[in-house]
Coordinates of C-alpha atoms in Angstrom, one line a residue:
Chain A
M260 CA 141.7 110.3 82.2
K261 CA 138.5 109.8 80.8
I262 CA 135.7 110.0 83.4
L263 CA 132.1 109.3 83.3
V264 CA 130.1 110.7 86.2
C265 CA 126.7 109.0 86.8
M266 CA 124.1 111.7 88.1
K267 CA 120.6 111.8 89.3
Q268 CA 117.9 114.2 89.7
V269 CA 116.1 114.0 93.1
P270 CA 113.5 115.9 94.8
Q271 CA 114.6 118.7 96.9
K272 CA 115.6 118.0 100.5
D273 CA 112.9 120.0 102.0
A274 CA 110.2 119.6 99.2
P275 CA 106.9 118.2 100.5
L276 CA 106.3 115.1 98.9
K277 CA 102.8 113.5 97.7
L278 CA 101.9 110.0 96.8
N279 CA 100.6 109.2 93.4
E280 CA 97.3 107.6 92.9
S281 CA 98.5 104.0 93.2
G282 CA 100.5 104.7 96.2
T283 CA 103.7 103.5 94.6
W284 CA 105.8 106.6 93.8
I285 CA 105.6 110.3 94.4
R286 CA 103.7 112.8 92.3
E287 CA 105.8 114.5 89.7
D288 CA 105.0 118.1 90.7
V289 CA 107.8 118.9 93.1
S290 CA 111.0 120.7 92.8
Y291 CA 114.1 118.7 91.8
E292 CA 117.8 119.2 92.5
V293 CA 121.0 117.1 91.9
N294 CA 121.7 114.4 94.4
E295 CA 124.0 115.8 96.7
P296 CA 126.9 113.0 96.5
D297 CA 126.7 113.1 92.8
A298 CA 127.5 116.8 92.9
Y299 CA 130.8 115.8 95.0
A300 CA 131.3 112.9 92.3
L301 CA 131.2 115.6 89.4
E302 CA 133.5 117.9 91.3
E303 CA 136.1 115.3 91.9
A304 CA 136.0 114.2 88.3
L305 CA 136.6 117.9 87.1
R306 CA 139.5 118.1 89.7
Q307 CA 141.1 115.0 88.3
K308 CA 140.7 116.2 84.8
E309 CA 142.5 119.6 85.8
K310 CA 145.2 117.6 87.2
H311 CA 145.7 114.8 84.6
G312 CA 143.9 116.0 81.4
G313 CA 141.3 113.9 79.7
E314 CA 137.6 114.4 79.6
V315 CA 134.5 114.4 81.9
V316 CA 131.3 113.1 80.6
V317 CA 128.1 113.2 82.6
I318 CA 125.1 110.8 82.4
T319 CA 121.9 110.7 83.7
S320 CA 118.4 109.0 83.1
G321 CA 115.0 110.3 83.7
P322 CA 112.2 112.6 82.1
A323 CA 113.0 115.8 80.4
R324 CA 113.2 117.6 83.6
A325 CA 116.6 115.4 84.4
Q326 CA 118.5 117.5 81.8
Q327 CA 118.8 120.4 84.1
V328 CA 121.3 118.3 86.0
L329 CA 123.3 117.6 83.0
R330 CA 123.2 121.3 81.9
E331 CA 124.5 122.3 85.3
A332 CA 127.2 119.6 85.2
L333 CA 128.1 121.1 81.6
A334 CA 128.2 124.5 82.8
K335 CA 130.6 123.4 85.6
G336 CA 133.0 122.1 83.1
A337 CA 132.1 118.7 82.0
D338 CA 132.7 118.2 78.3
R339 CA 129.6 116.4 77.2
A340 CA 126.5 114.7 78.4
I341 CA 124.4 111.6 77.8
H342 CA 120.7 111.8 78.7
L343 CA 118.6 108.4 78.8
E344 CA 115.4 110.2 78.3
D345 CA 112.4 108.7 79.3
A346 CA 109.9 108.7 82.4
A347 CA 110.0 104.9 82.6
F348 CA 113.8 105.3 83.8
V349 CA 112.7 106.5 87.1
G350 CA 111.0 103.3 88.1
L351 CA 114.0 101.0 87.2
D352 CA 115.7 99.0 90.2
A353 CA 119.5 99.3 90.5
L354 CA 120.3 96.3 88.3
N355 CA 118.1 97.8 85.3
T356 CA 119.3 101.3 85.7
A357 CA 123.0 99.9 85.8
R358 CA 122.3 97.8 82.7
A359 CA 120.6 100.9 80.9
F360 CA 124.0 102.8 81.6
A361 CA 126.2 100.0 80.4
A362 CA 124.4 99.7 77.3
A363 CA 124.3 103.5 76.5
I364 CA 128.2 103.5 77.0
K365 CA 128.9 100.2 75.2
D366 CA 131.0 102.4 72.7
E367 CA 133.0 104.3 74.9
Q368 CA 136.2 103.7 76.7
F369 CA 136.3 105.2 80.0
D370 CA 139.2 105.0 82.8
L371 CA 136.9 105.8 85.6
I372 CA 133.2 105.8 86.6
F373 CA 132.1 107.8 89.4
T374 CA 128.7 107.7 91.1
G375 CA 127.6 109.4 94.4
L376 CA 127.6 106.7 97.3
Q377 CA 123.9 106.7 97.3
S378 CA 120.6 108.5 96.1
D379 CA 118.3 110.7 98.4
D380 CA 115.2 109.1 96.8
Y381 CA 115.6 105.4 96.6
G382 CA 118.8 105.4 98.8
Y383 CA 119.8 101.8 97.7
A384 CA 123.5 102.5 97.6
Q385 CA 123.9 99.9 94.8
T386 CA 123.9 101.3 91.2
G387 CA 127.7 101.9 91.1
V388 CA 128.8 98.8 92.5
V389 CA 126.3 96.8 90.1
L390 CA 127.4 98.7 87.1
A391 CA 131.0 97.9 88.2
E392 CA 130.2 94.0 88.1
L393 CA 128.2 94.3 84.8
L394 CA 131.3 95.7 83.1
G395 CA 133.5 93.2 84.8
W396 CA 135.6 96.3 86.4
P397 CA 137.0 96.4 90.1
H398 CA 135.4 99.2 92.3
A399 CA 135.6 100.9 95.5
T400 CA 133.0 102.6 97.7
I401 CA 132.5 105.7 99.9
I402 CA 135.7 107.3 98.7
M403 CA 137.4 110.4 100.2
Q404 CA 140.5 110.9 98.1
I405 CA 141.9 109.6 94.6
E406 CA 145.4 109.8 93.5
K407 CA 147.0 108.4 90.2
N408 CA 149.8 105.9 90.8
E409 CA 151.9 103.7 88.6
G410 CA 149.4 100.6 88.6
G411 CA 146.4 102.7 88.5
I412 CA 144.9 104.7 91.5
R413 CA 145.3 104.9 95.4
V414 CA 141.9 105.5 96.9
K415 CA 140.6 106.3 100.3
R416 CA 137.8 104.5 101.7
E417 CA 135.7 105.6 104.5
L418 CA 135.0 102.8 107.0
E419 CA 132.6 102.9 109.9
A420 CA 133.3 104.4 113.3
G421 CA 136.1 107.0 112.2
F422 CA 138.3 104.4 110.3
F423 CA 139.8 104.7 106.9
Q424 CA 141.8 102.7 104.6
F425 CA 143.8 103.1 101.4
V426 CA 143.3 100.8 98.6
D427 CA 145.5 100.5 95.5
M428 CA 143.4 99.3 92.5
P429 CA 143.9 98.9 88.7
L430 CA 142.0 101.1 85.9
P431 CA 139.4 101.0 84.8
A432 CA 137.4 101.1 87.9
V433 CA 134.1 102.5 89.6
L434 CA 134.2 104.6 92.5
T435 CA 131.3 105.7 94.8
I436 CA 132.0 109.1 96.1
Q437 CA 131.2 110.5 99.6
S438 CA 130.0 114.0 100.3
G439 CA 132.5 116.3 101.4
I440 CA 135.4 114.8 99.5
N441 CA 136.0 118.3 98.0
K442 CA 134.7 121.6 98.1
L443 CA 132.1 122.3 95.5
R444 CA 132.4 125.0 92.9
Y445 CA 129.8 127.2 91.3
A446 CA 129.2 127.4 87.6
T447 CA 130.6 130.7 86.2
L448 CA 128.6 132.9 83.5
I449 CA 131.2 131.9 80.7
G450 CA 130.6 128.2 81.9
I451 CA 126.9 128.7 81.6
K452 CA 127.1 130.2 78.3
Q453 CA 129.6 127.6 77.0
A454 CA 127.4 124.8 78.3
K455 CA 124.7 125.5 75.7
N456 CA 127.2 124.7 72.8
K457 CA 128.5 121.4 74.4
P458 CA 127.2 118.1 73.0
L459 CA 124.4 116.3 74.8
R460 CA 123.3 112.9 73.4
K461 CA 120.1 111.7 74.0
V462 CA 119.3 107.8 74.4
S463 CA 115.8 106.6 74.0
M464 CA 114.3 103.7 76.1
S465 CA 114.3 101.6 73.0
E466 CA 117.8 101.9 72.4
V467 CA 118.6 100.2 75.6
Q468 CA 115.5 98.1 76.1
S469 CA 117.1 94.8 74.9
A470 CA 119.6 95.0 77.8
L471 CA 116.9 95.3 80.3
S472 CA 114.7 93.0 82.2
A473 CA 111.6 93.2 84.5
N474 CA 112.4 94.6 87.8
L475 CA 113.7 92.0 90.3
Q476 CA 112.2 93.8 93.0
T477 CA 108.8 95.6 93.3
I478 CA 107.7 98.6 95.4
E479 CA 104.3 97.1 96.5
R480 CA 103.5 100.4 98.4
L481 CA 104.9 103.6 99.4
Y482 CA 103.4 105.4 102.2
V483 CA 104.0 108.0 105.1
P484 CA 105.5 106.0 108.0
Q485 CA 103.3 105.8 111.1
K486 CA 104.2 107.2 114.3
T487 CA 104.5 104.4 116.4
K488 CA 105.7 106.1 119.7
Q489 CA 103.5 107.4 122.3
T490 CA 105.4 110.5 123.5
Q491 CA 105.3 111.5 127.3
F492 CA 105.6 115.3 128.0
L493 CA 107.2 116.5 131.1
E494 CA 106.1 119.9 132.2
G495 CA 106.7 122.0 134.9
P496 CA 109.6 124.2 136.5
A497 CA 112.9 123.1 135.3
S498 CA 114.0 121.6 138.7
E499 CA 110.9 119.6 138.8
V500 CA 111.1 118.6 135.1
A501 CA 114.9 117.5 136.0
K502 CA 113.5 115.1 138.8
K503 CA 110.7 113.7 136.8
L504 CA 113.2 112.8 133.8
V505 CA 115.7 111.2 136.2
D506 CA 112.8 109.2 137.8
K507 CA 111.8 108.0 134.1
L508 CA 115.4 107.2 133.3
R509 CA 115.7 105.1 136.6
N510 CA 112.5 103.3 136.9
E511 CA 111.2 103.1 133.2
V512 CA 114.4 103.2 130.9
R513 CA 116.6 101.6 133.6
V514 CA 119.9 103.3 132.6
L515 CA 120.4 104.7 136.0
Chain B
M287 CA 115.2 70.6 100.4
A288 CA 113.3 72.8 103.1
D289 CA 113.8 76.7 102.6
T290 CA 116.7 78.1 104.7
I291 CA 117.3 81.7 106.1
L292 CA 121.0 82.4 105.9
V293 CA 122.5 85.1 108.0
V294 CA 125.9 86.3 107.1
V295 CA 127.4 87.8 110.3
E296 CA 130.2 90.2 110.1
Q297 CA 133.2 90.5 112.2
R298 CA 136.0 93.2 112.7
E299 CA 139.0 93.7 115.0
G300 CA 138.4 90.0 116.4
K301 CA 134.9 90.8 117.6
L302 CA 131.4 90.1 115.8
N303 CA 130.1 93.4 114.9
R304 CA 127.2 94.3 117.2
V305 CA 124.6 94.7 114.4
S306 CA 125.4 91.3 113.4
W307 CA 123.4 90.1 116.7
E308 CA 120.6 92.4 115.3
T309 CA 120.3 90.6 112.0
L310 CA 120.4 87.3 113.8
A311 CA 117.3 88.5 115.8
G312 CA 115.8 89.4 112.5
G313 CA 116.6 86.1 111.1
Q314 CA 115.1 84.2 114.2
A315 CA 111.8 86.3 113.9
L316 CA 111.5 85.5 110.2
A317 CA 112.2 82.0 110.8
A318 CA 109.3 81.7 113.4
D319 CA 107.1 83.6 111.1
T320 CA 107.8 81.3 108.1
G321 CA 108.8 78.2 109.5
W322 CA 112.2 78.2 107.5
A323 CA 115.1 76.8 108.9
L324 CA 117.6 79.6 110.1
E325 CA 121.5 79.0 109.5
A326 CA 124.3 81.5 109.7
A327 CA 127.8 82.0 108.0
V328 CA 131.0 83.7 109.0
V329 CA 133.2 84.8 106.1
G330 CA 137.1 85.1 106.5
S331 CA 140.2 83.6 107.5
G332 CA 140.4 81.6 110.7
V333 CA 136.8 82.5 111.8
A334 CA 135.7 79.0 113.5
G335 CA 135.8 80.7 116.9
F336 CA 133.0 83.2 115.7
A337 CA 131.0 80.3 114.2
A338 CA 130.9 78.7 117.4
E339 CA 129.7 81.7 119.3
I340 CA 126.9 82.0 116.9
A341 CA 126.3 78.2 117.4
A342 CA 125.2 78.9 120.9
K343 CA 122.1 80.7 119.7
K344 CA 118.8 79.3 118.4
I345 CA 119.9 78.3 114.9
S346 CA 120.3 75.1 113.1
K347 CA 123.5 75.4 111.6
V348 CA 126.6 77.7 111.4
Y349 CA 129.2 77.7 108.6
A350 CA 132.6 79.1 108.5
V351 CA 133.3 80.0 105.1
E352 CA 136.9 80.0 105.0
S353 CA 140.0 81.0 102.5
P354 CA 143.2 82.8 103.3
K355 CA 142.5 85.1 100.3
L356 CA 139.4 86.5 102.3
E357 CA 141.9 88.2 104.6
P358 CA 142.1 91.3 104.5
Y359 CA 138.8 92.0 103.2
T360 CA 138.0 92.7 99.5
P361 CA 134.6 93.0 97.8
D362 CA 136.2 90.7 95.0
A363 CA 137.0 87.9 97.4
F364 CA 133.7 88.1 99.4
S365 CA 131.7 88.1 96.3
A366 CA 133.6 85.1 94.9
A367 CA 133.5 83.1 98.2
L368 CA 129.8 83.8 98.9
K369 CA 128.9 83.1 95.4
Q370 CA 130.3 79.8 95.7
F371 CA 128.9 79.0 98.9
L372 CA 125.2 80.2 98.3
E373 CA 125.3 78.1 94.9
S374 CA 126.2 75.0 96.9
R375 CA 123.5 75.7 99.6
Q376 CA 120.5 77.4 97.8
P377 CA 119.1 79.3 100.9
K378 CA 115.9 81.2 100.2
L379 CA 116.8 84.3 102.1
V380 CA 120.1 85.8 102.7
L381 CA 120.2 88.3 105.4
M382 CA 123.1 90.7 106.3
P383 CA 123.6 93.9 108.4
H384 CA 123.6 97.1 106.2
T385 CA 127.2 98.0 107.0
Y386 CA 129.9 99.6 105.0
Q387 CA 131.3 96.3 104.3
V388 CA 128.3 94.7 103.0
R389 CA 127.4 97.6 101.3
D390 CA 130.8 97.5 99.4
F391 CA 130.2 93.9 98.2
V392 CA 126.4 92.9 98.3
P393 CA 125.3 94.5 95.2
K394 CA 128.2 92.9 93.3
L395 CA 127.4 89.3 94.7
A396 CA 123.6 89.8 93.9
T397 CA 124.3 91.0 90.3
A398 CA 126.9 88.2 89.8
M399 CA 124.2 85.7 90.8
G400 CA 121.8 87.3 88.6
R401 CA 119.9 88.5 91.7
T402 CA 118.9 91.5 93.5
A403 CA 119.2 93.0 97.1
I404 CA 116.7 94.8 98.9
S405 CA 118.9 97.2 101.1
D406 CA 118.9 99.2 104.0
C407 CA 115.6 97.6 105.3
I408 CA 113.8 98.5 108.8
G409 CA 111.9 95.5 108.9
Y410 CA 109.6 92.9 107.2
K411 CA 106.0 91.9 107.0
K412 CA 104.4 88.7 106.0
D413 CA 101.1 89.0 104.3
G414 CA 99.9 85.6 103.8
A415 CA 102.4 83.6 101.8
K416 CA 103.9 87.0 100.7
L417 CA 106.9 88.5 102.3
V418 CA 107.5 92.2 101.9
F419 CA 110.5 94.2 103.3
T420 CA 110.2 97.7 104.5
R421 CA 112.6 100.4 103.8
Q422 CA 113.0 104.2 104.3
M423 CA 112.8 106.2 101.0
F424 CA 113.5 109.9 100.4
Q425 CA 115.4 110.0 103.4
G426 CA 113.0 108.5 105.8
K427 CA 110.0 110.9 104.8
L428 CA 108.2 108.0 103.2
A429 CA 108.5 104.2 103.8
A430 CA 108.1 101.6 101.1
D431 CA 107.2 97.8 101.4
V432 CA 109.4 96.0 98.6
S433 CA 108.9 92.3 97.3
F434 CA 111.2 90.2 95.3
A435 CA 110.2 89.4 91.9
C436 CA 113.0 87.0 91.1
D437 CA 114.1 83.5 92.2
A438 CA 115.9 82.8 95.3
P439 CA 118.3 83.5 96.9
W440 CA 117.0 86.8 98.0
F441 CA 119.2 89.3 99.4
V442 CA 118.2 91.5 102.3
T443 CA 120.2 93.9 104.4
F444 CA 119.0 95.2 107.5
Q445 CA 119.8 98.7 108.9
N446 CA 121.5 99.3 112.2
G447 CA 118.8 99.3 114.8
A448 CA 116.3 97.3 113.0
F449 CA 116.1 94.7 115.4
R450 CA 117.1 94.3 119.0
G451 CA 120.5 92.7 119.1
D452 CA 119.9 91.7 123.1
K453 CA 116.6 89.6 122.0
V454 CA 118.7 86.8 120.1
E455 CA 117.4 83.7 121.7
A456 CA 120.0 81.4 122.9
G457 CA 119.8 77.6 121.6
A458 CA 118.9 74.5 124.0
S459 CA 122.1 72.9 122.6
A460 CA 124.9 74.3 120.4
A461 CA 124.3 74.1 116.8
S462 CA 126.8 72.3 114.5
V463 CA 129.6 74.0 112.9
E464 CA 130.6 73.2 109.4
T465 CA 133.9 74.6 107.8
V466 CA 133.6 75.2 104.3
N467 CA 136.7 75.9 102.4
V468 CA 136.1 78.1 99.3
Q469 CA 138.7 78.3 96.4
I470 CA 139.3 81.7 95.0
A471 CA 141.6 81.6 92.1
D472 CA 144.6 84.0 91.6
G473 CA 143.8 86.9 89.7
V474 CA 140.2 87.2 91.1
V475 CA 141.1 89.8 93.8
R476 CA 142.0 92.9 92.0
N477 CA 142.2 95.4 94.8
K478 CA 145.1 95.9 97.3
P479 CA 143.8 97.2 100.6
Q480 CA 146.4 98.7 102.9
E481 CA 146.2 98.8 106.7
V482 CA 143.0 100.3 108.3
F483 CA 143.6 103.4 110.2
K484 CA 142.0 106.2 112.2
E485 CA 142.3 109.8 111.1
A486 CA 141.6 111.4 114.4
K487 CA 143.4 110.1 117.5
Q488 CA 140.3 110.2 119.7
A489 CA 138.0 108.7 117.3
V490 CA 135.1 107.0 118.9
D491 CA 132.8 104.3 117.9
L492 CA 129.6 105.8 118.8
T493 CA 127.8 102.8 117.7
Q494 CA 128.9 100.7 120.7
A495 CA 127.8 103.5 123.1
E496 CA 125.0 102.7 125.3
I497 CA 124.0 106.2 126.3
I498 CA 124.5 109.2 124.1
V499 CA 123.8 113.0 124.6
S500 CA 123.6 114.8 121.4
I501 CA 123.5 118.3 120.7
G502 CA 122.2 120.5 118.0
R503 CA 121.8 124.2 116.7
G504 CA 120.3 124.9 120.1
I505 CA 123.3 124.7 121.9
K506 CA 123.9 128.1 120.2
E507 CA 127.7 128.6 121.2
Q508 CA 130.7 126.3 121.2
K509 CA 131.4 127.0 125.0
N510 CA 127.9 125.9 125.9
I511 CA 128.9 122.4 124.8
E512 CA 130.5 122.0 128.3
L513 CA 127.1 121.7 129.6
A514 CA 126.1 118.7 127.6
K515 CA 129.5 117.2 128.2
Q516 CA 128.9 117.4 132.0
L517 CA 125.5 115.6 131.5
A518 CA 127.1 112.9 129.5
E519 CA 129.6 112.4 131.8
A520 CA 127.4 112.0 134.9
L521 CA 125.3 109.4 132.6
G522 CA 128.3 107.6 131.9
G523 CA 127.7 108.3 128.0
E524 CA 129.2 109.6 124.9
I525 CA 128.6 113.1 123.6
A526 CA 127.5 113.4 120.0
A527 CA 125.8 116.1 117.5
S528 CA 123.9 116.6 114.4
R529 CA 125.8 117.8 111.3
P530 CA 125.8 121.4 111.6
I531 CA 127.8 121.2 115.0
C532 CA 130.5 119.2 113.3
D533 CA 130.5 121.3 110.2
S534 CA 131.3 124.3 112.5
G535 CA 134.3 122.2 113.9
W536 CA 132.5 122.6 117.4
L537 CA 133.0 118.8 117.8
P538 CA 135.1 116.6 115.4
M539 CA 133.4 114.9 112.7
D540 CA 133.5 111.3 114.3
R541 CA 131.0 112.4 116.9
Q542 CA 128.4 113.1 114.1
I543 CA 125.1 111.2 114.1
G544 CA 122.9 111.0 110.6
S545 CA 123.0 110.0 107.3
S546 CA 126.4 111.3 106.6
G547 CA 127.8 110.5 109.9
Q548 CA 127.2 107.6 112.1
T549 CA 124.1 105.3 112.6
V550 CA 123.5 104.5 116.4
A551 CA 121.0 102.6 118.4
P552 CA 121.9 103.1 122.1
K553 CA 119.6 102.4 125.1
L554 CA 119.3 106.1 125.6
Y555 CA 119.4 109.0 123.2
L556 CA 119.1 112.4 124.8
A557 CA 118.7 115.0 122.1
L558 CA 119.4 118.7 123.2
G559 CA 118.5 121.4 121.0
I560 CA 118.0 119.1 118.0
S561 CA 115.2 119.9 115.8
G562 CA 115.1 116.5 114.1
A563 CA 115.9 117.1 110.5
I564 CA 115.4 113.7 108.7
Q565 CA 119.2 113.4 108.0
H566 CA 119.8 113.3 111.5
I567 CA 116.7 111.0 112.4
V568 CA 117.8 108.3 110.1
G569 CA 121.2 108.2 112.2
M570 CA 119.4 107.7 115.7
K571 CA 115.6 106.7 115.3
G572 CA 116.6 103.2 116.3
S573 CA 117.4 104.1 119.7
R574 CA 115.7 102.3 122.4
T575 CA 114.6 105.4 124.3
I576 CA 114.8 108.9 122.9
V577 CA 114.5 112.0 125.0
A578 CA 114.2 115.2 123.5
I579 CA 114.5 118.8 125.0
N580 CA 114.0 121.5 122.6
K581 CA 112.2 125.0 123.0
D582 CA 110.2 124.7 119.8
S583 CA 107.2 122.3 120.5
E584 CA 106.7 121.8 116.7
A585 CA 110.1 120.5 116.3
P586 CA 110.1 117.1 114.5
I587 CA 112.4 115.2 117.2
F588 CA 109.3 115.1 119.1
E589 CA 107.5 112.7 116.6
I590 CA 109.9 110.1 117.7
A591 CA 110.7 111.0 121.4
D592 CA 109.7 108.8 124.0
Y593 CA 110.1 111.4 126.7
A594 CA 109.6 115.0 125.5
V595 CA 110.6 118.5 127.4
V596 CA 109.3 121.6 125.6
G597 CA 111.9 124.1 127.2
N598 CA 115.0 126.0 127.4
L599 CA 117.9 123.4 127.5
F600 CA 120.1 126.2 129.3
D601 CA 117.4 125.9 132.1
I602 CA 116.9 122.1 132.4
V603 CA 120.4 120.7 131.5
P604 CA 122.1 121.9 134.8
P605 CA 119.4 120.6 137.2
L606 CA 119.1 117.4 135.2
T607 CA 122.9 116.8 135.7
E608 CA 122.8 117.4 139.5
E609 CA 119.8 115.0 139.6
V610 CA 121.5 112.3 137.8
K611 CA 124.5 112.4 139.8
K612 CA 122.4 112.4 143.1
A613 CA 120.6 109.3 141.6
K614 CA 123.9 107.7 140.8
A615 CA 125.3 108.3 144.1
V616 CA 122.3 106.6 145.8
G617 CA 123.1 103.6 143.4

């Protein structure tokens, strides 16, 4: 199976974020890491390749710093990488990001494309599904298991409230992968060494520009959410606090 | 034709998904602010009953979008059906709850129509003629006001808890219901879904709970969970937890609240020993009332708490449980 994994570099979870001057995005000077669900998507692709043979290709878009995500993926076992390198890719909406990816892989023939189920920065949860529609492929989201079968694949979708569902689908297909689908591996020293010699194709903005349009949605303003709540602090000895709280629950919250 | 807001409600297991009422409340608020007409649609096979339920609310019209191919749910069928329906009605705004099902087909639908969806919104603002939708970014650390830069229909999905479902206004008289039969050609639906099932036998739907007692790392040991369970029982609520508790196997994964677990908006959310990492907060901050008990006065959970107790939960929870029992006994 030939699998493409779409990966994204996002600010580290605990990194303090600063707004840029126009208040429409964050300042670049933060620490970055791989988007967590994307790491699971890569791991799943590597496992599928180990089972069925084939090739794992990783793709990302963003400025030079984003190459780190691809290097790590190559060190873990991906065969080659594609980097849509330009700072302007960061500002694309989900539709244009998917269009850029579709344009960059137009000469390739993948059986499967994996993405993480959503990114930790935008959190749109859309790029994978949009990409499937652009390619005309079927898709399934929030996947917790993938098995090859006669007609294609059987995947396990996570639904809400503890429900799951198996779905049979033909290939090629796009799947968005849920965190926790597998256990992540670490890159080995040999892997890190080998990664240096693996092919990494760079794609410039101008190569995919004709596939893009102006964004269909605009971030007007990015800001720190205002605290809207008035917090009442209840103080005193434990037994008194318990009484006060029950009084609030009864007379103000009205749940007792 | 006047501009229209269309709310696509979601049904599951023979019931309207509770978040559908929230989206409908959001639709009513938007209709009042814009002067646009409000309509709703239920998509599926044999959904006229749901349409009638919606028609009792303050709304101008309800559509039952029907095809036998819409059951069971597939993204291919839902996208095809709604594309056909929306192209014939041309609403300005299409609102849906940000459920797993909606996430599965809306990006496809919007793309198929050459449009975009602003997903997982927590509200909207109307600035003169301009409409912006507010959504969380960077796991809730920042918020963004996002506007559409394309033609209608504009797709918006709202996060669980964005509006109050119990605030949906009833209508003076029942709105008319129109059944729209859509044609879905053979071969359009490529996925073959199997039966929906639950992994854990006791799996619980926390999104439907009115009271939730939730525990975090502050509970320290597995055996201490009993204290929280007793409080939950006294309150008539469900027990839940932040991710580290479930990762340790102290409570099953279906009790996990947060970005990787369930998103809830109960009447009362009582957080015991939860610091309030953003991954947890995104799953519960829509709760109507939040009570936080934590010994760290700097814990971010206090930022969103209505009532806060800075103290040791092991001192406070036992007398609290007793007081709740007493209050309940009085009735």
